[in-house]
CSV table of C-alpha atoms and ligand atoms in Angstrom, one decimal:
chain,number,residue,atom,x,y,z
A,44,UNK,CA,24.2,-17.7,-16.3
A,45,UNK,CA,22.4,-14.4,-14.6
A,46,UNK,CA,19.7,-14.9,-12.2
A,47,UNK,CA,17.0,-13.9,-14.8
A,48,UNK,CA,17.6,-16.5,-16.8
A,49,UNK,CA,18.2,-19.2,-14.7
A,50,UNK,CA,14.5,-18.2,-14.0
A,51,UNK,CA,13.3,-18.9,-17.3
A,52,UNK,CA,13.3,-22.8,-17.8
A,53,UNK,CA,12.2,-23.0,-21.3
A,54,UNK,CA,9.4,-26.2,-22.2
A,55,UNK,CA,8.9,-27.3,-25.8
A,56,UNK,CA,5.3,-28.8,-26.4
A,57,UNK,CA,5.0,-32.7,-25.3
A,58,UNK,CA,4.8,-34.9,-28.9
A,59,UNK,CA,1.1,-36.1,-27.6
A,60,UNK,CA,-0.2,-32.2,-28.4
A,61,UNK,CA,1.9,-32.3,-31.3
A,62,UNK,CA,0.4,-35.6,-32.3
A,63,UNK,CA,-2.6,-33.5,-32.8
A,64,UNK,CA,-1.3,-30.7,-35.4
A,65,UNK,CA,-1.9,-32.9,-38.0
A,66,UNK,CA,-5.7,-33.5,-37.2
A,67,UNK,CA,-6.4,-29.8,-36.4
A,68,UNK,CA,-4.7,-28.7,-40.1
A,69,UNK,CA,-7.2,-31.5,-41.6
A,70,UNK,CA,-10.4,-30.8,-40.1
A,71,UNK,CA,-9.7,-26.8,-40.8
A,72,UNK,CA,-8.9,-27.3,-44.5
A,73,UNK,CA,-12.3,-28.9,-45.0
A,74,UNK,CA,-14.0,-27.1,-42.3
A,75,UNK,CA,-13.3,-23.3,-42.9
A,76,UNK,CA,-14.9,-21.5,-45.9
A,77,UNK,CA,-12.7,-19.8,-47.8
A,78,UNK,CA,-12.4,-16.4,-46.8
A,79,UNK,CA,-9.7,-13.1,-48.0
A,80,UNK,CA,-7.1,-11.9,-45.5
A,81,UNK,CA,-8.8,-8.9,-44.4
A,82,UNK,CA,-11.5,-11.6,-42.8
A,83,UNK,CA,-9.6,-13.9,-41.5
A,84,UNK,CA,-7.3,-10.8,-39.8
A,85,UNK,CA,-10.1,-11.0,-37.3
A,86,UNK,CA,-9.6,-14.0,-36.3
A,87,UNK,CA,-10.3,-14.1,-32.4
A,88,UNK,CA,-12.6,-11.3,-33.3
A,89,UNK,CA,-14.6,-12.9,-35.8
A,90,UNK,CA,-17.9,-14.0,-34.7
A,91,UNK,CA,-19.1,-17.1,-36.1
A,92,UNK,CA,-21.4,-19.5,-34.4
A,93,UNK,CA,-21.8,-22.1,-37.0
A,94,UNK,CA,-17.9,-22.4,-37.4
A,95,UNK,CA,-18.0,-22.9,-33.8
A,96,UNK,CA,-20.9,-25.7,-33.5
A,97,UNK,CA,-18.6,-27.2,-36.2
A,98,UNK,CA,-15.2,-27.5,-34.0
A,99,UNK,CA,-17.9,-28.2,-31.0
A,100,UNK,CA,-18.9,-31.7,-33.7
A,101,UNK,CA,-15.7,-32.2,-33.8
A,102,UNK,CA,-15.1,-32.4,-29.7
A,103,UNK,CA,-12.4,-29.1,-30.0
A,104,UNK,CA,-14.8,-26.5,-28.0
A,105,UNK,CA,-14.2,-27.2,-24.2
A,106,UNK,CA,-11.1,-29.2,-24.9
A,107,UNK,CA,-9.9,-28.8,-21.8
A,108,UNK,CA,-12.8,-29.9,-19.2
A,109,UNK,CA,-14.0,-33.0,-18.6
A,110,UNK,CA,-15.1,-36.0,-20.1
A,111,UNK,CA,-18.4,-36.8,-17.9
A,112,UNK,CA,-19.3,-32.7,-19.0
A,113,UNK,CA,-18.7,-33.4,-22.6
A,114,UNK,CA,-15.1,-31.9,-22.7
A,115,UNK,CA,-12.5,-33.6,-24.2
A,116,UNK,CA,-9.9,-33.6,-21.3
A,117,UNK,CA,-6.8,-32.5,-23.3
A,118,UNK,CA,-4.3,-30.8,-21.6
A,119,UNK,CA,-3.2,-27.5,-22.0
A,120,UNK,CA,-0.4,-28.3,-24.7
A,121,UNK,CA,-2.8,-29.6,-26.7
A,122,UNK,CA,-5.2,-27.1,-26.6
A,123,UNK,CA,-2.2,-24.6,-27.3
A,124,UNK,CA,-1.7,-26.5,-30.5
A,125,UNK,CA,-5.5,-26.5,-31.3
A,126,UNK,CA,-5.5,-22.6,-30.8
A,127,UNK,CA,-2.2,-21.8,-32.4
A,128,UNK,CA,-3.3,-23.6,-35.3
A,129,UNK,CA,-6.9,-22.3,-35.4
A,130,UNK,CA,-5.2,-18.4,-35.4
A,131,UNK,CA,-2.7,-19.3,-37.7
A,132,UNK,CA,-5.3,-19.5,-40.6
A,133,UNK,CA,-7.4,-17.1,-39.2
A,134,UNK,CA,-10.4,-19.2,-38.3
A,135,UNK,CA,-13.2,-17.2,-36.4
A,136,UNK,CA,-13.0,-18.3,-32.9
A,137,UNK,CA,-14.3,-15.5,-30.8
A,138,UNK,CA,-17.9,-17.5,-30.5
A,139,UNK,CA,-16.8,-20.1,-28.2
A,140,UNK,CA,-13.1,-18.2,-27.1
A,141,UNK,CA,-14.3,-17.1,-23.8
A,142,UNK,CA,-16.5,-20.2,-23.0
A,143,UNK,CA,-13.5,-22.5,-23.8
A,144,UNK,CA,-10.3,-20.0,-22.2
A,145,UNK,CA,-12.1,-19.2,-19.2
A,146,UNK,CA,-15.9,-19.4,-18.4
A,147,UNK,CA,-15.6,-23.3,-18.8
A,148,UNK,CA,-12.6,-23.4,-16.8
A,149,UNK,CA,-14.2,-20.9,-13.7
A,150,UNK,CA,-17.0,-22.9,-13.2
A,151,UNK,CA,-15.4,-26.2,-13.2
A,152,UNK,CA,-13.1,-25.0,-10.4
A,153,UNK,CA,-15.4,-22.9,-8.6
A,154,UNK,CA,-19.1,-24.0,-9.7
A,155,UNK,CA,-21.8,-25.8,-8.1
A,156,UNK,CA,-22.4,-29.3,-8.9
A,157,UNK,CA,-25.9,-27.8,-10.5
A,158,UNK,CA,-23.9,-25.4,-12.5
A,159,UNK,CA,-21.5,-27.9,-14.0
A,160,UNK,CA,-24.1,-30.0,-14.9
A,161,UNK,CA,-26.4,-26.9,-16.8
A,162,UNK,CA,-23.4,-24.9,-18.3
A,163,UNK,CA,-20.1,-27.0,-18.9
A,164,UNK,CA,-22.0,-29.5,-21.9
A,165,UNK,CA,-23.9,-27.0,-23.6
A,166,UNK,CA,-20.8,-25.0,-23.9
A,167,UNK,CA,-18.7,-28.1,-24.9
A,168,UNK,CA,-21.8,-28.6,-27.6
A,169,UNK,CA,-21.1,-25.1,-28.5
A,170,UNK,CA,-25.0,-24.1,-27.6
A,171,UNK,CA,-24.1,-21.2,-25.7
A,172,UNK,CA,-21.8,-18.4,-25.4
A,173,UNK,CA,-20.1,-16.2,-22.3
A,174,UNK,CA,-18.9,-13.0,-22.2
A,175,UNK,CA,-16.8,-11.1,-19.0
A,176,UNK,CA,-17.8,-8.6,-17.5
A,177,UNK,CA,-15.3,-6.9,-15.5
A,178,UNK,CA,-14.6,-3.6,-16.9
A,179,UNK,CA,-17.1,-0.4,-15.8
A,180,UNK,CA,-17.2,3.1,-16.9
A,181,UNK,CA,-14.9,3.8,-13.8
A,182,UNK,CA,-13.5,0.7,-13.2
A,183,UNK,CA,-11.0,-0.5,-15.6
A,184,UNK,CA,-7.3,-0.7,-15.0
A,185,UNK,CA,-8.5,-0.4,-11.4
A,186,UNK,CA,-10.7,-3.2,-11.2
A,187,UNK,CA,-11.6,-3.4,-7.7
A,188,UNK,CA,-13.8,-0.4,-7.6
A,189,UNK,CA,-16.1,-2.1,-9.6
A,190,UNK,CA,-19.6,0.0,-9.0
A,191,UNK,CA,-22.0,-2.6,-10.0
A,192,UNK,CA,-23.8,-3.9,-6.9
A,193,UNK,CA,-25.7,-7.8,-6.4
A,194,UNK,CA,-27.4,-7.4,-3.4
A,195,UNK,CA,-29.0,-10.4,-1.4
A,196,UNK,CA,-32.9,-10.7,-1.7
A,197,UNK,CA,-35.9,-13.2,-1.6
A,198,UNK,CA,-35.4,-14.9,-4.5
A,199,UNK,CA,-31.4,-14.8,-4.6
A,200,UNK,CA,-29.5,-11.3,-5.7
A,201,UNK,CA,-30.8,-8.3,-7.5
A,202,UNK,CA,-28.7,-6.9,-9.8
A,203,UNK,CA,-28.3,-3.4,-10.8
A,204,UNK,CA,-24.9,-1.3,-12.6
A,205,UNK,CA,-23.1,-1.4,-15.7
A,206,UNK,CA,-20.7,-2.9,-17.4
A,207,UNK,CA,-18.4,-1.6,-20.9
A,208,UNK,CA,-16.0,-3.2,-23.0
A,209,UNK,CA,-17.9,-6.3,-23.0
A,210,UNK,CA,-16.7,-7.9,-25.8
A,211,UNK,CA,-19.8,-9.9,-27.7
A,212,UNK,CA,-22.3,-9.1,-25.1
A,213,UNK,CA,-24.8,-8.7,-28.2
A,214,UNK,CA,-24.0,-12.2,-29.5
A,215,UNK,CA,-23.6,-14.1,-26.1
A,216,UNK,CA,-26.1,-15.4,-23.7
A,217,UNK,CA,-24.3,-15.4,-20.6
A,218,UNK,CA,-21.8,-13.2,-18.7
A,219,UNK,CA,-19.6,-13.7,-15.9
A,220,UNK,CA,-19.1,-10.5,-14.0
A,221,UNK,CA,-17.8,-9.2,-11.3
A,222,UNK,CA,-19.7,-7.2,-9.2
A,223,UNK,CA,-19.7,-6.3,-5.2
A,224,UNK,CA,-22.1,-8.3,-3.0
A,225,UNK,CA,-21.3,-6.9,0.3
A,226,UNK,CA,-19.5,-4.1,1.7
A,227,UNK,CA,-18.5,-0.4,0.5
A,228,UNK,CA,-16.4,0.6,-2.7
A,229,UNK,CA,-14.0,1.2,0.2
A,230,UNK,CA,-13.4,-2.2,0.8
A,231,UNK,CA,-12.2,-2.7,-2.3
A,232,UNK,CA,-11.1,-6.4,-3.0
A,233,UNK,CA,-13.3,-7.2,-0.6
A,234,UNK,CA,-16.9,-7.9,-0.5
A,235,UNK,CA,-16.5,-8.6,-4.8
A,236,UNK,CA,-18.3,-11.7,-6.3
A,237,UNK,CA,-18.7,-13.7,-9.6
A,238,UNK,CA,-22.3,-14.2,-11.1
A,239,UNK,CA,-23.4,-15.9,-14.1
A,240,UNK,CA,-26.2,-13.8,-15.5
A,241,UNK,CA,-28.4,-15.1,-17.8
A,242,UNK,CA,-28.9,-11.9,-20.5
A,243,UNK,CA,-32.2,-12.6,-21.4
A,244,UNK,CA,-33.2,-11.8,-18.2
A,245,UNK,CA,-35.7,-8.6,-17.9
A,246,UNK,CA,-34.2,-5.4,-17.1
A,247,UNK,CA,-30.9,-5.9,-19.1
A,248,UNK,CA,-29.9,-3.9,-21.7
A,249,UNK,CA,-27.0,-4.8,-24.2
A,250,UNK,CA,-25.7,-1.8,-26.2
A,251,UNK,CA,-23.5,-2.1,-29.4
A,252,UNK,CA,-20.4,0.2,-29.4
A,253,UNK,CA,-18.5,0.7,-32.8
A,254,UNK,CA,-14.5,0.4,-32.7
A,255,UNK,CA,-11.7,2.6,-34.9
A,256,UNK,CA,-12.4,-0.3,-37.8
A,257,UNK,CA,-16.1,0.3,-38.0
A,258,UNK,CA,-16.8,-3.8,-36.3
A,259,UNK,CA,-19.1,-3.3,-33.4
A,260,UNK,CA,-17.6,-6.6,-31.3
A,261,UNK,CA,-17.6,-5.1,-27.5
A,262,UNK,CA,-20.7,-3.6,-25.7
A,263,UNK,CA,-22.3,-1.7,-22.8
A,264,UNK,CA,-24.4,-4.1,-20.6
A,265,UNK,CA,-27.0,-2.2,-18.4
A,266,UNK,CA,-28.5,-3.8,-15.5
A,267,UNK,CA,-31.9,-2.4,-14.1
A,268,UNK,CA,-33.2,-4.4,-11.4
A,269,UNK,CA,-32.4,-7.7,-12.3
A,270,UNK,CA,-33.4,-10.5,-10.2
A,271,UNK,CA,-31.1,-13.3,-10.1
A,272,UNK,CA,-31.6,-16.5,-8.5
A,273,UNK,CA,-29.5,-18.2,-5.6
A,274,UNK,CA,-27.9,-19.9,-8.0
A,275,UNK,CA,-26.4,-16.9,-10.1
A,276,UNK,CA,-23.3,-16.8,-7.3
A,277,UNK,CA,-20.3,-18.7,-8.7
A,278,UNK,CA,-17.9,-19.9,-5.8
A,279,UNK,CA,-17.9,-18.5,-2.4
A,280,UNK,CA,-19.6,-15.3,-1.9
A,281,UNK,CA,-16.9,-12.3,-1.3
A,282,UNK,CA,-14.1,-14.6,-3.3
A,283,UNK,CA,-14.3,-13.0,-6.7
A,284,UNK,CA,-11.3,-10.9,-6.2
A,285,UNK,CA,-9.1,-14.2,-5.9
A,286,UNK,CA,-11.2,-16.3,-8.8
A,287,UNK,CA,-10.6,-13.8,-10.9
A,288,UNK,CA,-7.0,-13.5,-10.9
A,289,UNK,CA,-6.7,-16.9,-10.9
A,290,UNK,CA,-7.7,-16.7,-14.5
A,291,UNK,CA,-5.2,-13.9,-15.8
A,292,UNK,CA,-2.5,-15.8,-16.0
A,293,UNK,CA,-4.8,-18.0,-19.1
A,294,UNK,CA,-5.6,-14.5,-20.3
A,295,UNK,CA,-2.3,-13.4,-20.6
A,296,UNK,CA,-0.2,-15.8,-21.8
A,297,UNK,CA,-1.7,-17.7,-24.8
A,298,UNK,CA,-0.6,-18.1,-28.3
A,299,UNK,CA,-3.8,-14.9,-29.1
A,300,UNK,CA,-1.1,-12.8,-27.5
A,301,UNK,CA,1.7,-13.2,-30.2
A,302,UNK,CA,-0.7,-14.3,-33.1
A,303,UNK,CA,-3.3,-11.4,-33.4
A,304,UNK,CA,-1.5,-9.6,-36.5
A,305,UNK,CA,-0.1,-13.5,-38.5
A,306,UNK,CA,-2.5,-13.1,-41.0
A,307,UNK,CA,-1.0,-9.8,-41.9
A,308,UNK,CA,2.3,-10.7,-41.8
A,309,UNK,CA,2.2,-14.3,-43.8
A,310,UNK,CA,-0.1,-12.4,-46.7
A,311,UNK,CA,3.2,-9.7,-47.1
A,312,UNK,CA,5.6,-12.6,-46.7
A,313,UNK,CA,3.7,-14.3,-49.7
A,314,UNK,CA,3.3,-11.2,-51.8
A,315,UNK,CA,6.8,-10.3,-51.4
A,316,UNK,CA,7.7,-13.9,-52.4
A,317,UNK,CA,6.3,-13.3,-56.0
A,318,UNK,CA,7.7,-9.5,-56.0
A,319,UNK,CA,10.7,-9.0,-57.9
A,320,UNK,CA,12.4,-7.0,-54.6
A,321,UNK,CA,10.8,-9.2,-52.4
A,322,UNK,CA,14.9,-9.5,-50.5
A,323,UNK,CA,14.6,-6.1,-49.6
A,324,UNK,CA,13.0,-6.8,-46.8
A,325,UNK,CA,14.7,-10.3,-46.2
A,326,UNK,CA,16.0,-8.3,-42.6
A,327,UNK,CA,12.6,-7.4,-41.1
A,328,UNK,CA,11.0,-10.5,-42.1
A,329,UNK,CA,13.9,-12.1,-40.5
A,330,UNK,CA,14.1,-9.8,-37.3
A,331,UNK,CA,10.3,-10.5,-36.6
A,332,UNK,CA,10.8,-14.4,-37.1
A,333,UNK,CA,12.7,-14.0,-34.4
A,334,UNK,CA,10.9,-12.5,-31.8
A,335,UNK,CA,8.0,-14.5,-33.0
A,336,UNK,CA,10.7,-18.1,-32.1
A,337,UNK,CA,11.2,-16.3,-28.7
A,338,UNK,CA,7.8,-15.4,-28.0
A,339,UNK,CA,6.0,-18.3,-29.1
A,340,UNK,CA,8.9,-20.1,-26.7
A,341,UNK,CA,8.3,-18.1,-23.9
A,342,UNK,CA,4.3,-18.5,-24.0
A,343,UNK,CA,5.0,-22.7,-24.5
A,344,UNK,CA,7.1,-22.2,-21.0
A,345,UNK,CA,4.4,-20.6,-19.2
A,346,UNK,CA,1.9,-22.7,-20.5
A,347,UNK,CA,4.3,-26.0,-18.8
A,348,UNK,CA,3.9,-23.8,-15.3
A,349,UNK,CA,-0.3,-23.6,-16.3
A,350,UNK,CA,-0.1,-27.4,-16.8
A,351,UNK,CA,1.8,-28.0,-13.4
A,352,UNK,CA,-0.7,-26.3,-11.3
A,353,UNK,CA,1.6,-23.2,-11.2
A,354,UNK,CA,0.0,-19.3,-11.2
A,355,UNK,CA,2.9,-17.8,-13.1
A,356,UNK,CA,0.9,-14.3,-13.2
A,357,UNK,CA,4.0,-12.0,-13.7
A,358,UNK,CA,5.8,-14.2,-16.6
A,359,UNK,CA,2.1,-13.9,-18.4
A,360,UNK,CA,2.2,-10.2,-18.0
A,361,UNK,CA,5.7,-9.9,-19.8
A,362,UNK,CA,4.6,-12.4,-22.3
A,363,UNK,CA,1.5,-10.3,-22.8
A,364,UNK,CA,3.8,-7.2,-22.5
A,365,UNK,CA,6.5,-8.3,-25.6
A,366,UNK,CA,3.7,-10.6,-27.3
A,367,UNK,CA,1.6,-7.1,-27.9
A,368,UNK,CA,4.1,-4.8,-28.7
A,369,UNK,CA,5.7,-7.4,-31.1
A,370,UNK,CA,1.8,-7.4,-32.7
A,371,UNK,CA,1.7,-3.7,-33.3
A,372,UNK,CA,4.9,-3.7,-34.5
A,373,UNK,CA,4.2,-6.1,-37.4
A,374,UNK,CA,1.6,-3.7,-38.7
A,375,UNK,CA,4.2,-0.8,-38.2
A,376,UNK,CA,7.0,-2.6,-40.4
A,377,UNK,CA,4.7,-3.3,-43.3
A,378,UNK,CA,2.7,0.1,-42.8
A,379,UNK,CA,6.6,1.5,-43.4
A,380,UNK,CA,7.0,-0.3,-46.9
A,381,UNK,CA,3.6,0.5,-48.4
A,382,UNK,CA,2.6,2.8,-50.9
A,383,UNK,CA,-0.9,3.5,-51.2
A,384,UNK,CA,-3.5,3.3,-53.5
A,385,UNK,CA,-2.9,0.1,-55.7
A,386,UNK,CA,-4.5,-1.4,-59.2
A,387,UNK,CA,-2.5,-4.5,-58.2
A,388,UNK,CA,-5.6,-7.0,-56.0
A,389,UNK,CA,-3.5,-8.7,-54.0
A,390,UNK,CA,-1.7,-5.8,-52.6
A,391,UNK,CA,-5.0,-4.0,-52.5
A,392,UNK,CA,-5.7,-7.1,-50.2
A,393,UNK,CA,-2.9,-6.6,-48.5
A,394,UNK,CA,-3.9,-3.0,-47.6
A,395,UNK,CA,-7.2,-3.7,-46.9
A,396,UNK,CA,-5.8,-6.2,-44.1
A,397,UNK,CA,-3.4,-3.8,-43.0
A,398,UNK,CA,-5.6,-0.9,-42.9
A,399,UNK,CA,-8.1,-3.1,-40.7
A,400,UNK,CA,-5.1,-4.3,-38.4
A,401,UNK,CA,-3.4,-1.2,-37.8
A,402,UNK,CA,-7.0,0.3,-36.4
A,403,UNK,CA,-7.2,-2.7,-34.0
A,404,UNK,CA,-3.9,-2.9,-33.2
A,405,UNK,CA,-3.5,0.2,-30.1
A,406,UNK,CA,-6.6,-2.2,-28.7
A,407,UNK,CA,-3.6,-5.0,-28.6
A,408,UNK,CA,-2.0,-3.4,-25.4
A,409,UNK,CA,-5.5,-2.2,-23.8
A,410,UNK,CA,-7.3,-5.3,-23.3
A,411,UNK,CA,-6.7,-7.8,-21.1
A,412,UNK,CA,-4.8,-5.3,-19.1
A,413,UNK,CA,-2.9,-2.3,-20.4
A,414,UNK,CA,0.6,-2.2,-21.1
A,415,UNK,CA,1.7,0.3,-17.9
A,416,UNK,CA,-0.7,-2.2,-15.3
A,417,UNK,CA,1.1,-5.1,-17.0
A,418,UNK,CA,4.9,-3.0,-16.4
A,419,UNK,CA,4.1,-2.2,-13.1
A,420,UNK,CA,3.5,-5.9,-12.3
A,421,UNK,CA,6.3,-7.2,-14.1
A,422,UNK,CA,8.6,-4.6,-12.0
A,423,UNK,CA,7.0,-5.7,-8.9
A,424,UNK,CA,7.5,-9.4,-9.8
A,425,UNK,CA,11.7,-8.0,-10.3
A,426,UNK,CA,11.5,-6.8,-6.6
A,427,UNK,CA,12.1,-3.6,-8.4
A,428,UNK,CA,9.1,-1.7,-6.7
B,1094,FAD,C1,-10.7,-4.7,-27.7
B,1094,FAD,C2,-11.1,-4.7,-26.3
B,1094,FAD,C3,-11.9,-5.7,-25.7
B,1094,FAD,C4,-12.2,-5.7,-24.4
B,1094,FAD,N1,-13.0,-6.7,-23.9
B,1094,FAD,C5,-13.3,-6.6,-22.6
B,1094,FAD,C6,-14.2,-7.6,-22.0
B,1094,FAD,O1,-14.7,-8.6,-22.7
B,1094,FAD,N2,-14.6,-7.5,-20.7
B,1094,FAD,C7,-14.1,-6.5,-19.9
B,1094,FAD,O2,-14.5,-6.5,-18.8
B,1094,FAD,N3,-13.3,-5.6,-20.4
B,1094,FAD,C8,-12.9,-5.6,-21.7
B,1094,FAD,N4,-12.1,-4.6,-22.2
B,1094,FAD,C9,-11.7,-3.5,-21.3
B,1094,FAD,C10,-10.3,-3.5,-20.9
B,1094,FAD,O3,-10.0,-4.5,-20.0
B,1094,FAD,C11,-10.0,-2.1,-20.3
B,1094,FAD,O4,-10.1,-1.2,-21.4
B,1094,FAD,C12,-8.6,-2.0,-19.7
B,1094,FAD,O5,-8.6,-2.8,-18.5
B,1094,FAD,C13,-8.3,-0.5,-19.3
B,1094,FAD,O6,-9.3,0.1,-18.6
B,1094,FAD,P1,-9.9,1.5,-19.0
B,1094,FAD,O7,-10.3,1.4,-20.4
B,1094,FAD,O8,-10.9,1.9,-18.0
B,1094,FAD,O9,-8.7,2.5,-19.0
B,1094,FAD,P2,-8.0,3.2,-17.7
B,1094,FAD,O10,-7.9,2.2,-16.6
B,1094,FAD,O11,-8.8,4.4,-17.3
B,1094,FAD,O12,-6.6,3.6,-18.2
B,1094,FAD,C14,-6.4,4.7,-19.1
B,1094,FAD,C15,-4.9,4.8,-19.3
B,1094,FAD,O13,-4.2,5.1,-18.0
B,1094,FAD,C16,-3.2,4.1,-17.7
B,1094,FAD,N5,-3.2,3.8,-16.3
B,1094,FAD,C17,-4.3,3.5,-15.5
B,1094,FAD,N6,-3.9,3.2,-14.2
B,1094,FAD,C18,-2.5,3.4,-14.2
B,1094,FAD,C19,-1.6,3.2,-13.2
B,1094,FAD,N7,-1.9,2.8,-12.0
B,1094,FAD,N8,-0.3,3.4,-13.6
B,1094,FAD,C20,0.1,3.7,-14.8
B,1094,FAD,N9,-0.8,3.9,-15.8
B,1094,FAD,C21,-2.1,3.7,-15.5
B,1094,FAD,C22,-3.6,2.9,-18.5
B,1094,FAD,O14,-2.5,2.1,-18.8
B,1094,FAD,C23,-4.2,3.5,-19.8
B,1094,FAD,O15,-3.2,3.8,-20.7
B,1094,FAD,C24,-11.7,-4.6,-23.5
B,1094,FAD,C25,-11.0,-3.6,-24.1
B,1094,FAD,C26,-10.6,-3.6,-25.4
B,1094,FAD,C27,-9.8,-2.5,-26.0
C-alpha cells in the first residue's frame, strides 16, 4: 500500500449516531414546512429562527455541549448524522449553525465559568445567535493582519475597526471576532484576541451586503468606540491566533462541505427518473455518486480524528478542497444538460434551483478559506513546500 494511503484510516459512523437517523428523519417530516427546491437549496443559508427554536425543543441545537449547560452531550458522530440529515432535505439551519459548529464549542473550551453559564443555555434553547468575525476589508486569506483593534480601558476594552463577510450579522446578536489587543500589525499572530460582542451595543453598525443571487446573508460590521466589558475577552488575552485554528479543522471538514448543492442534484435525479431519457445521463449521475461515497467517507474519517481529540487541520483542508470542487461541479454537470426556458414546472423548478446554485456556487471555494490557502496547506502538510 503507498504511504498516502496507509495515512488514511477510513472510520464508518458508530451504530449509536446511526441509532439516531431514524429520529432526526421523523422529527423533520413533521417539523419542516413544506417548501420548493429552489428554498430548501439554501439550506445552511437559510435563515429561519423559528425552525431553529423548534430543533432547539427538540434538544438538537447545542448537541454537542454539555448536559449541566443544556446541551445534549452527543458526540460528534451523532451530530454528523443530525447535520447530514438536516442538509439532506434542505432544512434552514444557518440560525443556530454557527452557535452550534463553533461559538458553543469556543466558549466551552476557552470561556469563563460566567460565560458558560450566560451563553452556552440560551444558545442550546436557541434564544440567541453568533456570527464570526474574522474576515476585514484587508484581512482575509491573510488573517493575521487583522486591523481591528480592542484596546484595554476602565471599564474593560474599547472596541473600534471593521469587519466583512460576516455572514448573518443583521440577524445575530452576538459575534465572536478576532481582533488585536496588544502589539503592532507587525506582530502579526501575536498580540490577536477573541471577544464576544454583544451587537446591540452603541456604536455598532451592521450593514447588509447583497450576493450574485440577490439574498443579502453576509454583512459589514462597523465598530465606533464601543466599550466592552472585562468580560467580552474569551480565553487568554493574546491567544486568539491558536483558539482560532483550533476551530478550522470543525469548519472544514463537515458534511456542509460535500452537501451544499444535494438539493440540486436529488431534484434532477428525480426529474430524470420520470423523463423518458432519463439513462442518458445514468454515467454522470453515477460518476458523482461516487465521489459523493468517497467524500462523505473521507469527512466520517476525520470526523473519528475530531472525536479522538485529534487536530487533523490538513486532512479538513483537502476534504474542504475535493468536497467544494465536487459542489460546483454538480451545478456544472446539470447546467451542461439544460435547455432553457421551460413550460414544463418541475423543470422550471429545477432551473430556478440551479440558477440560484450556480450563483452561490464560486462562494463554495471562498469561504471558509479559499481553494489556493487550502492547496498551499495541503502541500505543506505533503512536505512538499
Ligand atoms: C459566502 C461567504 C460567507 C463568508 N462568511 C464569513 C463569515 O461569517 N465570517 C468571516 O470572517 N468571513 C466570512 N467570509 C469571508 C471569507 O473567509 C473570505 O472571503 C476568504 O477568507 C478570502 O478572503 P478575501 O475575500 O479577503 O480574499 P483575498 O484573501 O484577498 O484573496 C483573493 C484571491 O487571492 C488568492 N490568494 C490570497 N492569498 C494567496 C496566497 N498566499 N497564495 C495564493 N493565492 C492567494 C485567494 O485564494 C483568492 O482567490 C465569507 C465569504 C463568503 C464568500
Amino acid at each position: 500500500m503507498s504511504s498516502l494511503l496507509s495515512q488514511l484510516r477510513l472510520a464508518t459512523l458508530p451504530a449509536h449516531a446511526q441509532a439516531l437517523r431514524a429520529e432526526v428523519k421523523a422529527f423533520l417530516a413533521e417539523a419542516l414546512e413544506p417548501a420548493p427546491p429552489h428554498v430548501r437549496a439554501r439550506s445552511w443559508m437559510g435563515f429561519d429562527a423559528a425552525f431553529s427554536r423548534k430543533l432547539a425543543a427538540r434538544g438538537w441545537v447545542g448537541v454537542t455541549l454539555p448536559k449541566p449547560y443544556g446541551g445534549a452531550d452527543l458526540d460528534a458522530f451523532s451530530r454528523y448524522v443530525l447535520v447530514e440529515e438536516l442538509l439532506a432535505v434542505g432544512a434552514p439551519v444557518s440560525a443556530h449553525w454557527i452557535a452550534d459548529r463553533q461559538s458553543g464549542p469556543l466558549i466551552v473550551k476557552f470561556g469563563s465559568d460566567v460565560q458558560k453559564a450566560f451563553f452556552l443555555p440560551r444558545i442550546c434553547r436557541g434564544e440567541i445567535f453568533f456570527c464570526i468575525g474574522m474576515s476585514e476589508p484587508n484581512a482575509g486569506s491573510d488573517l493575521a493582519s487583522v486591523a481591528t483593534r480592542a484596546r484595554p480601558n476602565d471599564a474593560g476594552w474599547l472596541l473600534n475597526g471593521q469587519k466583512i463577510w460576516t455572514t448573518n450579522a443583521h440577524h445575530c446578536q452576538y459575534m465572536i471576532a478576532l481582533v488585536r489587543s496588544s502589539g503592532d500589525k507587525e506582530d502579526r499572530q501575536r498580540g490577536l484576541s477573541q471577544f464576544i460582542i454583544d451587537l446591540s451595543l452603541p456604536g455598532v453598525t451592521v450593514r447588509p451586503i447583497r450576493d450574485l443571487s440577490g439574498d443579502a446573508h453576509f454583512s459589514e460590521v462597523f465598530f465606533d468606540n464601543v466599550q466592552l466589558g472585562p468580560d467580552a475577552l474569551v480565553g487568554t488575552e493574546g491567544s486568539g491566533w491558536q483558539q482560532v485554528n483550533a476551530e478550522l479543522a470543525f469548519e472544514r471538514s463537515g458534511p456542509e462541505r460535500i452537501y451544499s448543492s444535494i438539493v440540486l442534484l436529488e431534484s434532477w435525479i428525480a426529474l430524470l427518473r420520470d423523463s423518458p431519457d432519463g439513462d442518458l445521463h445514468a454515467g454522470d449521475i453515477g460518476r458523482l455518486a461516487c465521489h459523493l461515497a468517497t467524500l462523505r467517507n473521507m469527512s466520517i474519517t476525520v470526523t473519528a480524528r475530531l472525536a479522538a481529540g485529534e487536530s487533523p487541520v490538513v486532512e479538513a483542508a483537502l476534504i474542504k478542497d475535493l468536497g467544494t470542487s465536487f459542489e460546483q461541479e454538480i451545478a456544472q454537470v446539470i447546467e451542461s444538460t439544460m435547455g432553457i426556458g421551460n413550460d414544463n414546472p418541475r423543470e422550471a423548478e429545477l432551473l430556478r434551483t440551479l440558477a440560484y446554485v450556480s450563483q452561490l456556487a464560486p462562494s463554495y471555494s471562498l469561504r471558509g478559506g479559499t481553494r489556493e490557502i487550502l492547496r498551499g496547506m495541503i502541500a505543506r502538510g505533503l512536505g512538499l513546500r
